[in-house]
Amino acid sequence: MVHPDGERALARACQKSGIPQCVSTSASFRVEAIFASISAPPVLDTPPPVPMTFFFQLYVDKNRAKSEELLRTAERLGAKAVFVTVDGPVQGKREADERVKADRELAPMSGMRARNDEKGSSISRAMGSYIDPTLSWKDVEWLRKSTKLPIILKGIMTAQDAVLAMQHGIDGIVLSNHGGRNLDTSPPPMLVLLEIRKNSPEVFDKVEVFVDGGIKRGTDIFKALCLGAKAVGIGRGFLWALNYGEEGVKKFIDILRDELETTMKLCGITDLSQVTRAW
């Protein structure tokens, strides 16, 4: 609904700009197809590692064998970490999606397909139909057995859960409210970042902390880094830019980079390693 090249155009722009890409289980193409246009031809039956840094965002399937196969594929292609989505056990109330009909496969990796009947239109019903709602802290052991990749929990929204992640030996967390599309009254992730910084600062010593949601300008990136975030994630901005294909995404990245560098200069710093809470 944005651009026919979808995540493939995002991959090309991210590679050229030197930033990572996080590929979702719900992507419009299989992960192999997304990176095919930037990868060298495979040697025999063994695909080469993807020539850029990428992460794989896993929505845990009710059929765990499907998730395990996706994890093996991500490892084989050279993913640097798996981002396990924990903030969407059920689909949120998305009225816009309820009105959108589709007549084709929506996400080949998850197997989601369109459904249009008297119960409603396709996208809002299909998006979360395969997700396992029983996922809990007990499944950390299953994740560790299923992959050698670092495990990042995406969707942490309280300092208490951040501490639990630390206690479970999780490698990283993403403070995310799913773009405000699941629970519309959830707090901004930036406020959760501040809460953790104030009440549980020890988390930053043991766990890499990332933030997504509400990151729209270079100044937002700067604020997150000042509060201790390792990096930020952006969704909507990239989708808006994708309306103009690969070049639109590249331009968006250039704008963010320029805004961040301008903010740094105005604050009197020359390297992001100098960023502290003092700013």
CSV table of N, CA and C in Angstrom, one decimal, residues 40-190:
chain,number,residue,atom,x,y,z
A,40,ALA,N,25.4,-10.9,-3.0
A,40,ALA,CA,26.2,-11.6,-4.1
A,40,ALA,C,25.4,-12.9,-4.4
A,41,PRO,N,25.6,-13.4,-5.6
A,41,PRO,CA,24.9,-14.7,-6.0
A,41,PRO,C,25.3,-15.8,-5.0
A,42,PRO,N,24.4,-16.7,-4.6
A,42,PRO,CA,24.8,-17.7,-3.7
A,42,PRO,C,25.7,-18.7,-4.3
A,43,VAL,N,26.6,-19.3,-3.5
A,43,VAL,CA,27.5,-20.4,-3.9
A,43,VAL,C,26.8,-21.7,-3.6
A,44,LEU,N,26.6,-22.5,-4.6
A,44,LEU,CA,25.8,-23.7,-4.5
A,44,LEU,C,24.5,-23.5,-3.8
A,45,ASP,N,24.2,-24.2,-2.7
A,45,ASP,CA,23.0,-24.1,-2.0
A,45,ASP,C,23.1,-23.3,-0.8
A,46,THR,N,24.2,-22.7,-0.5
A,46,THR,CA,24.5,-21.9,0.7
A,46,THR,C,24.4,-20.4,0.4
A,47,PRO,N,23.4,-19.7,0.9
A,47,PRO,CA,23.3,-18.3,0.7
A,47,PRO,C,24.4,-17.6,1.5
A,48,PRO,N,25.0,-16.5,0.9
A,48,PRO,CA,26.0,-15.8,1.6
A,48,PRO,C,25.4,-14.9,2.7
A,49,PRO,N,26.1,-14.5,3.7
A,49,PRO,CA,25.6,-13.5,4.7
A,49,PRO,C,25.2,-12.2,4.0
A,50,VAL,N,24.1,-11.6,4.5
A,50,VAL,CA,23.6,-10.4,3.9
A,50,VAL,C,24.7,-9.3,4.1
A,51,PRO,N,25.1,-8.5,3.1
A,51,PRO,CA,26.1,-7.5,3.2
A,51,PRO,C,25.7,-6.2,3.8
A,52,MET,N,25.0,-6.3,4.9
A,52,MET,CA,24.7,-5.2,5.7
A,52,MET,C,24.2,-5.7,7.1
A,53,THR,N,24.2,-4.8,8.0
A,53,THR,CA,23.7,-5.1,9.4
A,53,THR,C,22.2,-5.2,9.3
A,54,PHE,N,21.6,-6.3,9.7
A,54,PHE,CA,20.1,-6.4,9.9
A,54,PHE,C,19.8,-7.2,11.1
A,55,PHE,N,18.6,-6.9,11.6
A,55,PHE,CA,18.0,-7.7,12.7
A,55,PHE,C,16.7,-8.3,12.2
A,56,PHE,N,16.3,-9.4,12.9
A,56,PHE,CA,15.0,-10.0,12.5
A,56,PHE,C,14.0,-9.9,13.7
A,57,GLN,N,12.9,-9.3,13.3
A,57,GLN,CA,11.8,-9.1,14.3
A,57,GLN,C,10.9,-10.3,14.3
A,58,LEU,N,10.8,-11.0,15.4
A,58,LEU,CA,10.0,-12.3,15.4
A,58,LEU,C,8.7,-12.0,16.1
A,59,TYR,N,7.6,-12.4,15.5
A,59,TYR,CA,6.3,-12.6,16.1
A,59,TYR,C,6.2,-14.1,16.4
A,60,VAL,N,6.1,-14.5,17.6
A,60,VAL,CA,6.1,-15.9,17.9
A,60,VAL,C,4.8,-16.6,17.4
A,61,ASP,N,4.9,-17.6,16.6
A,61,ASP,CA,3.8,-18.3,16.0
A,61,ASP,C,3.2,-19.3,17.0
A,62,LYS,N,1.9,-19.5,16.9
A,62,LYS,CA,1.3,-20.5,17.7
A,62,LYS,C,1.9,-21.9,17.4
A,63,ASN,N,2.3,-22.1,16.2
A,63,ASN,CA,3.1,-23.2,15.8
A,63,ASN,C,4.6,-22.9,16.0
A,64,ARG,N,5.2,-23.3,17.1
A,64,ARG,CA,6.5,-22.9,17.4
A,64,ARG,C,7.5,-23.3,16.3
A,65,ALA,N,7.2,-24.4,15.7
A,65,ALA,CA,8.2,-25.0,14.7
A,65,ALA,C,8.4,-23.9,13.5
A,66,LYS,N,7.3,-23.2,13.2
A,66,LYS,CA,7.4,-22.1,12.2
A,66,LYS,C,8.4,-21.0,12.6
A,67,SER,N,8.3,-20.6,13.9
A,67,SER,CA,9.2,-19.6,14.4
A,67,SER,C,10.6,-20.1,14.5
A,68,GLU,N,10.8,-21.4,14.8
A,68,GLU,CA,12.1,-21.9,14.9
A,68,GLU,C,12.8,-21.9,13.5
A,69,GLU,N,12.0,-22.2,12.5
A,69,GLU,CA,12.5,-22.2,11.1
A,69,GLU,C,12.9,-20.8,10.7
A,70,LEU,N,12.1,-19.8,11.0
A,70,LEU,CA,12.4,-18.4,10.7
A,70,LEU,C,13.7,-18.0,11.4
A,71,LEU,N,13.9,-18.5,12.6
A,71,LEU,CA,15.1,-18.1,13.3
A,71,LEU,C,16.3,-18.7,12.7
A,72,ARG,N,16.2,-20.0,12.2
A,72,ARG,CA,17.3,-20.6,11.5
A,72,ARG,C,17.7,-19.9,10.2
A,73,THR,N,16.6,-19.4,9.5
A,73,THR,CA,16.9,-18.7,8.3
A,73,THR,C,17.6,-17.3,8.6
A,74,ALA,N,17.1,-16.7,9.6
A,74,ALA,CA,17.7,-15.4,10.0
A,74,ALA,C,19.2,-15.6,10.4
A,75,GLU,N,19.5,-16.6,11.1
A,75,GLU,CA,20.9,-16.9,11.5
A,75,GLU,C,21.7,-17.2,10.2
A,76,ARG,N,21.2,-18.0,9.3
A,76,ARG,CA,21.9,-18.4,8.1
A,76,ARG,C,22.3,-17.2,7.2
A,77,LEU,N,21.4,-16.2,7.2
A,77,LEU,CA,21.6,-15.0,6.4
A,77,LEU,C,22.4,-14.0,7.1
A,78,GLY,N,22.8,-14.2,8.4
A,78,GLY,CA,23.7,-13.3,9.1
A,78,GLY,C,23.1,-12.2,9.9
A,79,ALA,N,21.8,-12.4,10.4
A,79,ALA,CA,21.2,-11.5,11.3
A,79,ALA,C,22.1,-11.3,12.5
A,80,LYS,N,22.1,-10.1,13.0
A,80,LYS,CA,22.9,-9.8,14.2
A,80,LYS,C,22.2,-10.0,15.5
A,81,ALA,N,20.8,-10.0,15.5
A,81,ALA,CA,20.0,-10.3,16.7
A,81,ALA,C,18.6,-10.6,16.3
A,82,VAL,N,17.9,-11.1,17.2
A,82,VAL,CA,16.4,-11.4,17.0
A,82,VAL,C,15.7,-10.5,18.0
A,83,PHE,N,14.8,-9.7,17.4
A,83,PHE,CA,13.9,-8.8,18.2
A,83,PHE,C,12.6,-9.5,18.4
A,84,VAL,N,12.3,-10.0,19.6
A,84,VAL,CA,11.1,-10.8,19.9
A,84,VAL,C,10.0,-9.8,20.3
A,85,THR,N,8.9,-9.8,19.6
A,85,THR,CA,7.8,-8.8,19.9
A,85,THR,C,7.0,-9.3,21.0
A,86,VAL,N,6.9,-8.5,22.1
A,86,VAL,CA,6.2,-9.0,23.3
A,86,VAL,C,5.0,-8.1,23.7
A,87,ASP,N,4.7,-7.1,22.9
A,87,ASP,CA,3.7,-6.1,23.2
A,87,ASP,C,2.4,-6.3,22.4
A,88,GLY,N,2.3,-7.5,21.7
A,88,GLY,CA,1.1,-7.7,20.8
A,88,GLY,C,0.6,-9.1,20.9
A,89,PRO,N,0.1,-9.5,22.1
A,89,PRO,CA,-0.4,-10.9,22.3
A,89,PRO,C,-1.7,-11.0,21.5
A,90,VAL,N,-2.4,-9.9,21.4
A,90,VAL,CA,-3.7,-9.8,20.5
A,90,VAL,C,-3.6,-8.5,19.7
A,91,GLN,N,-4.4,-8.5,18.7
A,91,GLN,CA,-4.5,-7.3,17.8
A,91,GLN,C,-5.2,-6.2,18.5
A,92,GLY,N,-4.6,-5.0,18.4
A,92,GLY,CA,-5.2,-3.8,18.9
A,92,GLY,C,-6.4,-3.4,18.1
A,93,LYS,N,-7.2,-2.4,18.6
A,93,LYS,CA,-8.3,-1.9,17.9
A,93,LYS,C,-7.9,-0.9,16.9
A,94,ARG,N,-7.8,-1.3,15.6
A,94,ARG,CA,-7.3,-0.5,14.6
A,94,ARG,C,-8.4,-0.3,13.5
A,95,GLU,N,-9.2,0.8,13.7
A,95,GLU,CA,-10.3,1.0,12.9
A,95,GLU,C,-10.0,1.2,11.5
A,96,ALA,N,-8.9,1.9,11.2
A,96,ALA,CA,-8.5,2.1,9.8
A,96,ALA,C,-8.2,0.8,9.1
A,97,ASP,N,-7.5,-0.1,9.8
A,97,ASP,CA,-7.3,-1.4,9.2
A,97,ASP,C,-8.5,-2.2,9.0
A,98,GLU,N,-9.5,-2.0,9.9
A,98,GLU,CA,-10.8,-2.8,9.7
A,98,GLU,C,-11.5,-2.4,8.4
A,99,ARG,N,-11.2,-1.2,7.9
A,99,ARG,CA,-11.9,-0.8,6.7
A,99,ARG,C,-11.1,-1.1,5.4
A,100,VAL,N,-9.9,-1.6,5.6
A,100,VAL,CA,-9.0,-1.9,4.4
A,100,VAL,C,-9.2,-3.4,4.0
A,101,LYS,N,-9.6,-3.6,2.8
A,101,LYS,CA,-9.8,-4.9,2.2
A,101,LYS,C,-8.5,-5.3,1.4
A,102,ALA,N,-8.2,-6.6,1.3
A,102,ALA,CA,-7.1,-7.0,0.5
A,102,ALA,C,-7.5,-8.4,-0.1
A,103,ASP,N,-6.9,-8.7,-1.2
A,103,ASP,CA,-7.3,-9.9,-1.9
A,103,ASP,C,-6.1,-10.7,-2.3
A,104,ARG,N,-5.0,-10.7,-1.5
A,104,ARG,CA,-3.8,-11.4,-1.8
A,104,ARG,C,-3.1,-11.8,-0.5
A,105,GLU,N,-2.1,-12.6,-0.6
A,105,GLU,CA,-1.3,-12.9,0.6
A,105,GLU,C,-0.7,-11.6,1.1
A,106,LEU,N,-0.7,-11.5,2.5
A,106,LEU,CA,-0.2,-10.3,3.1
A,106,LEU,C,1.2,-10.4,3.6
A,107,ALA,N,1.6,-11.5,4.1
A,107,ALA,CA,2.9,-11.7,4.6
A,107,ALA,C,3.4,-13.1,4.5
A,108,PRO,N,4.2,-13.4,3.5
A,108,PRO,CA,4.6,-14.8,3.2
A,108,PRO,C,5.3,-15.5,4.3
A,109,MET,N,6.1,-14.8,5.2
A,109,MET,CA,6.8,-15.5,6.2
A,109,MET,C,5.9,-16.0,7.3
A,110,SER,N,4.8,-15.3,7.6
A,110,SER,CA,3.9,-15.7,8.6
A,110,SER,C,2.7,-16.5,8.1
A,111,GLY,N,2.5,-16.4,6.7
A,111,GLY,CA,1.4,-17.2,6.1
A,111,GLY,C,0.1,-16.4,6.2
A,112,MET,N,0.1,-15.2,6.6
A,112,MET,CA,-1.1,-14.4,6.7
A,112,MET,C,-1.7,-14.2,5.3
A,113,ARG,N,-3.0,-14.4,5.2
A,113,ARG,CA,-3.7,-14.2,3.9
A,113,ARG,C,-5.0,-13.4,4.2
A,114,ALA,N,-5.5,-12.7,3.1
A,114,ALA,CA,-6.6,-11.8,3.3
A,114,ALA,C,-7.9,-12.6,3.6
A,115,ARG,N,-8.8,-12.0,4.4
A,115,ARG,CA,-10.1,-12.6,4.6
A,115,ARG,C,-11.1,-11.4,4.6
A,116,ASN,N,-12.1,-11.6,3.8
A,116,ASN,CA,-13.2,-10.6,3.7
A,116,ASN,C,-14.5,-11.3,3.8
A,117,ASP,N,-15.2,-11.1,4.9
A,117,ASP,CA,-16.5,-11.7,5.1
A,117,ASP,C,-17.4,-10.8,6.0
A,118,GLU,N,-18.5,-11.4,6.5
A,118,GLU,CA,-19.4,-10.6,7.3
A,118,GLU,C,-18.8,-10.2,8.7
A,119,LYS,N,-17.7,-10.8,9.1
A,119,LYS,CA,-17.1,-10.5,10.4
A,119,LYS,C,-16.2,-9.2,10.2
A,120,GLY,N,-15.9,-8.8,9.0
A,120,GLY,CA,-15.0,-7.6,8.9
A,120,GLY,C,-14.1,-7.8,7.7
A,121,SER,N,-13.3,-6.8,7.5
A,121,SER,CA,-12.3,-6.9,6.4
A,121,SER,C,-11.0,-7.5,6.8
A,122,SER,N,-10.1,-7.7,5.9
A,122,SER,CA,-9.0,-8.6,6.0
A,122,SER,C,-7.9,-8.2,6.9
A,123,ILE,N,-7.3,-7.0,6.8
A,123,ILE,CA,-6.1,-6.7,7.4
A,123,ILE,C,-6.1,-6.8,8.9
A,124,SER,N,-7.1,-6.2,9.5
A,124,SER,CA,-7.2,-6.1,11.0
A,124,SER,C,-7.4,-7.5,11.6
A,125,ARG,N,-8.0,-8.4,10.9
A,125,ARG,CA,-8.2,-9.8,11.4
A,125,ARG,C,-7.1,-10.7,11.2
A,126,ALA,N,-6.4,-10.5,10.1
A,126,ALA,CA,-5.3,-11.4,9.7
A,126,ALA,C,-4.0,-11.1,10.4
A,127,MET,N,-3.8,-9.9,10.7
A,127,MET,CA,-2.5,-9.5,11.2
A,127,MET,C,-2.0,-10.2,12.4
A,128,GLY,N,-2.9,-10.5,13.4
A,128,GLY,CA,-2.4,-11.1,14.6
A,128,GLY,C,-3.0,-12.5,14.8
A,129,SER,N,-3.6,-13.1,13.7
A,129,SER,CA,-4.3,-14.3,13.9
A,129,SER,C,-3.3,-15.5,14.2
A,130,TYR,N,-2.1,-15.4,13.8
A,130,TYR,CA,-1.1,-16.5,14.0
A,130,TYR,C,-0.3,-16.4,15.3
A,131,ILE,N,-0.3,-15.2,15.9
A,131,ILE,CA,0.6,-14.9,17.1
A,131,ILE,C,0.2,-15.7,18.3
A,132,ASP,N,1.1,-16.2,19.0
A,132,ASP,CA,0.9,-17.0,20.2
A,132,ASP,C,0.7,-16.0,21.4
A,133,PRO,N,-0.6,-16.0,21.9
A,133,PRO,CA,-0.8,-15.0,23.0
A,133,PRO,C,-0.3,-15.5,24.4
A,134,THR,N,0.2,-16.7,24.4
A,134,THR,CA,0.6,-17.3,25.7
A,134,THR,C,2.1,-17.0,26.0
A,135,LEU,N,2.8,-16.3,25.2
A,135,LEU,CA,4.2,-16.0,25.4
A,135,LEU,C,4.4,-15.3,26.7
A,136,SER,N,5.4,-15.9,27.4
A,136,SER,CA,5.7,-15.3,28.8
A,136,SER,C,7.2,-15.4,29.1
A,137,TRP,N,7.6,-15.0,30.3
A,137,TRP,CA,9.0,-15.1,30.7
A,137,TRP,C,9.5,-16.5,30.6
A,138,LYS,N,8.7,-17.5,30.8
A,138,LYS,CA,9.1,-18.9,30.8
A,138,LYS,C,9.6,-19.3,29.4
A,139,ASP,N,9.3,-18.5,28.4
A,139,ASP,CA,9.7,-18.9,27.0
A,139,ASP,C,11.1,-18.4,26.7
A,140,VAL,N,11.7,-17.7,27.6
A,140,VAL,CA,13.1,-17.3,27.4
A,140,VAL,C,14.0,-18.5,27.2
A,141,GLU,N,13.7,-19.5,27.9
A,141,GLU,CA,14.5,-20.8,27.8
A,141,GLU,C,14.3,-21.4,26.4
A,142,TRP,N,13.1,-21.4,25.9
A,142,TRP,CA,12.8,-21.9,24.5
A,142,TRP,C,13.6,-21.0,23.5
A,143,LEU,N,13.5,-19.7,23.7
A,143,LEU,CA,14.2,-18.9,22.7
A,143,LEU,C,15.7,-19.2,22.7
A,144,ARG,N,16.3,-19.3,23.8
A,144,ARG,CA,17.8,-19.6,23.9
A,144,ARG,C,18.1,-21.0,23.2
A,145,LYS,N,17.2,-21.9,23.3
A,145,LYS,CA,17.4,-23.2,22.7
A,145,LYS,C,17.2,-23.1,21.2
A,146,SER,N,16.4,-22.1,20.7
A,146,SER,CA,16.1,-22.0,19.3
A,146,SER,C,17.0,-21.2,18.5
A,147,THR,N,17.8,-20.4,19.1
A,147,THR,CA,18.7,-19.5,18.4
A,147,THR,C,20.0,-19.2,19.2
A,148,LYS,N,21.1,-18.9,18.4
A,148,LYS,CA,22.3,-18.5,19.1
A,148,LYS,C,22.4,-17.0,19.0
A,149,LEU,N,21.4,-16.3,18.4
A,149,LEU,CA,21.5,-14.9,18.2
A,149,LEU,C,21.2,-14.2,19.6
A,150,PRO,N,21.7,-13.0,19.7
A,150,PRO,CA,21.3,-12.2,20.9
A,150,PRO,C,19.8,-12.0,20.9
A,151,ILE,N,19.2,-12.0,22.1
A,151,ILE,CA,17.8,-11.9,22.2
A,151,ILE,C,17.4,-10.5,22.7
A,152,ILE,N,16.6,-9.8,21.9
A,152,ILE,CA,16.2,-8.4,22.3
A,152,ILE,C,14.6,-8.5,22.4
A,153,LEU,N,14.1,-8.0,23.5
A,153,LEU,CA,12.7,-8.0,23.7
A,153,LEU,C,12.1,-6.7,23.3
A,154,LYS,N,11.2,-6.7,22.3
A,154,LYS,CA,10.7,-5.5,21.7
A,154,LYS,C,9.2,-5.3,22.2
A,155,GLY,N,9.1,-4.2,23.0
A,155,GLY,CA,7.7,-3.9,23.5
A,155,GLY,C,7.7,-3.7,25.0
A,156,ILE,N,8.9,-3.6,25.6
A,156,ILE,CA,9.0,-3.3,27.1
A,156,ILE,C,8.5,-1.9,27.3
A,157,MET,N,7.6,-1.7,28.3
A,157,MET,CA,7.0,-0.4,28.6
A,157,MET,C,7.0,0.0,30.1
A,158,THR,N,7.7,-0.7,30.9
A,158,THR,CA,7.8,-0.4,32.3
A,158,THR,C,9.2,-0.6,32.8
A,159,ALA,N,9.5,0.1,33.9
A,159,ALA,CA,10.8,-0.1,34.5
A,159,ALA,C,10.9,-1.5,35.1
A,160,GLN,N,9.7,-1.9,35.6
A,160,GLN,CA,9.7,-3.3,36.3
A,160,GLN,C,10.1,-4.4,35.3
A,161,ASP,N,9.5,-4.3,34.1
A,161,ASP,CA,9.8,-5.3,33.0
A,161,ASP,C,11.2,-5.2,32.5
A,162,ALA,N,11.8,-4.0,32.5
A,162,ALA,CA,13.2,-3.8,32.1
A,162,ALA,C,14.1,-4.5,33.1
A,163,VAL,N,13.7,-4.4,34.4
A,163,VAL,CA,14.5,-5.1,35.5
A,163,VAL,C,14.4,-6.6,35.3
A,164,LEU,N,13.2,-7.1,35.0
A,164,LEU,CA,13.0,-8.5,34.8
A,164,LEU,C,13.8,-9.0,33.6
A,165,ALA,N,13.8,-8.2,32.6
A,165,ALA,CA,14.6,-8.6,31.4
A,165,ALA,C,16.1,-8.7,31.8
A,166,MET,N,16.6,-7.8,32.6
A,166,MET,CA,18.0,-7.8,33.1
A,166,MET,C,18.2,-9.1,33.9
A,167,GLN,N,17.2,-9.4,34.8
A,167,GLN,CA,17.4,-10.6,35.7
A,167,GLN,C,17.3,-11.9,34.9
A,168,HIS,N,16.7,-11.9,33.7
A,168,HIS,CA,16.6,-13.1,32.9
A,168,HIS,C,17.8,-13.2,31.9
A,169,GLY,N,18.7,-12.2,32.0
A,169,GLY,CA,19.9,-12.3,31.2
A,169,GLY,C,19.6,-11.9,29.7
A,170,ILE,N,18.5,-11.1,29.5
A,170,ILE,CA,18.2,-10.7,28.1
A,170,ILE,C,19.3,-9.7,27.6
A,171,ASP,N,19.6,-9.8,26.4
A,171,ASP,CA,20.7,-9.0,25.8
A,171,ASP,C,20.3,-7.6,25.6
A,172,GLY,N,19.0,-7.3,25.3
A,172,GLY,CA,18.6,-6.0,25.0
A,172,GLY,C,17.1,-5.8,25.1
A,173,ILE,N,16.6,-4.6,25.2
A,173,ILE,CA,15.2,-4.3,25.2
A,173,ILE,C,14.9,-3.2,24.2
A,174,VAL,N,13.7,-3.2,23.7
A,174,VAL,CA,13.2,-2.0,22.9
A,174,VAL,C,12.0,-1.5,23.6
A,175,LEU,N,12.1,-0.2,24.0
A,175,LEU,CA,11.0,0.5,24.6
A,175,LEU,C,10.1,0.9,23.5
A,176,SER,N,8.9,0.3,23.4
A,176,SER,CA,8.1,0.5,22.2
A,176,SER,C,6.6,0.3,22.6
A,177,ASN,N,5.7,1.2,22.1
A,177,ASN,CA,4.3,1.0,22.3
A,177,ASN,C,3.6,0.6,21.0
A,178,HIS,N,4.4,0.1,20.1
A,178,HIS,CA,3.9,-0.4,18.8
A,178,HIS,C,3.3,0.8,18.0
A,179,GLY,N,4.0,2.0,18.2
A,179,GLY,CA,3.5,3.1,17.4
A,179,GLY,C,2.2,3.7,17.9
A,180,GLY,N,1.8,3.3,19.1
A,180,GLY,CA,0.5,3.7,19.7
A,180,GLY,C,-0.7,3.1,19.0
A,181,ARG,N,-0.5,2.0,18.2
A,181,ARG,CA,-1.5,1.4,17.4
A,181,ARG,C,-2.2,0.2,18.1
A,182,ASN,N,-1.6,-0.3,19.2
A,182,ASN,CA,-2.2,-1.4,19.9
A,182,ASN,C,-3.0,-0.9,21.1
A,183,LEU,N,-2.4,-0.2,22.0
A,183,LEU,CA,-3.1,0.4,23.2
A,183,LEU,C,-2.9,1.9,23.0
A,184,ASP,N,-4.0,2.6,22.7
A,184,ASP,CA,-3.9,4.0,22.3
A,184,ASP,C,-3.6,4.9,23.4
A,185,THR,N,-3.7,4.5,24.7
A,185,THR,CA,-3.5,5.3,25.8
A,185,THR,C,-2.1,5.0,26.5
A,186,SER,N,-1.3,4.2,25.8
A,186,SER,CA,0.0,3.8,26.4
A,186,SER,C,0.9,5.0,26.4
A,187,PRO,N,1.8,5.1,27.4
A,187,PRO,CA,2.7,6.3,27.5
A,187,PRO,C,3.8,6.3,26.3
A,188,PRO,N,4.3,7.4,26.0
A,188,PRO,CA,5.4,7.5,25.0
A,188,PRO,C,6.6,6.7,25.5
A,189,PRO,N,7.3,6.0,24.6
A,189,PRO,CA,8.5,5.2,25.0
A,189,PRO,C,9.6,6.1,25.6
A,190,MET,N,9.6,7.4,25.2
A,190,MET,CA,10.6,8.3,25.7
A,190,MET,C,10.4,8.5,27.2
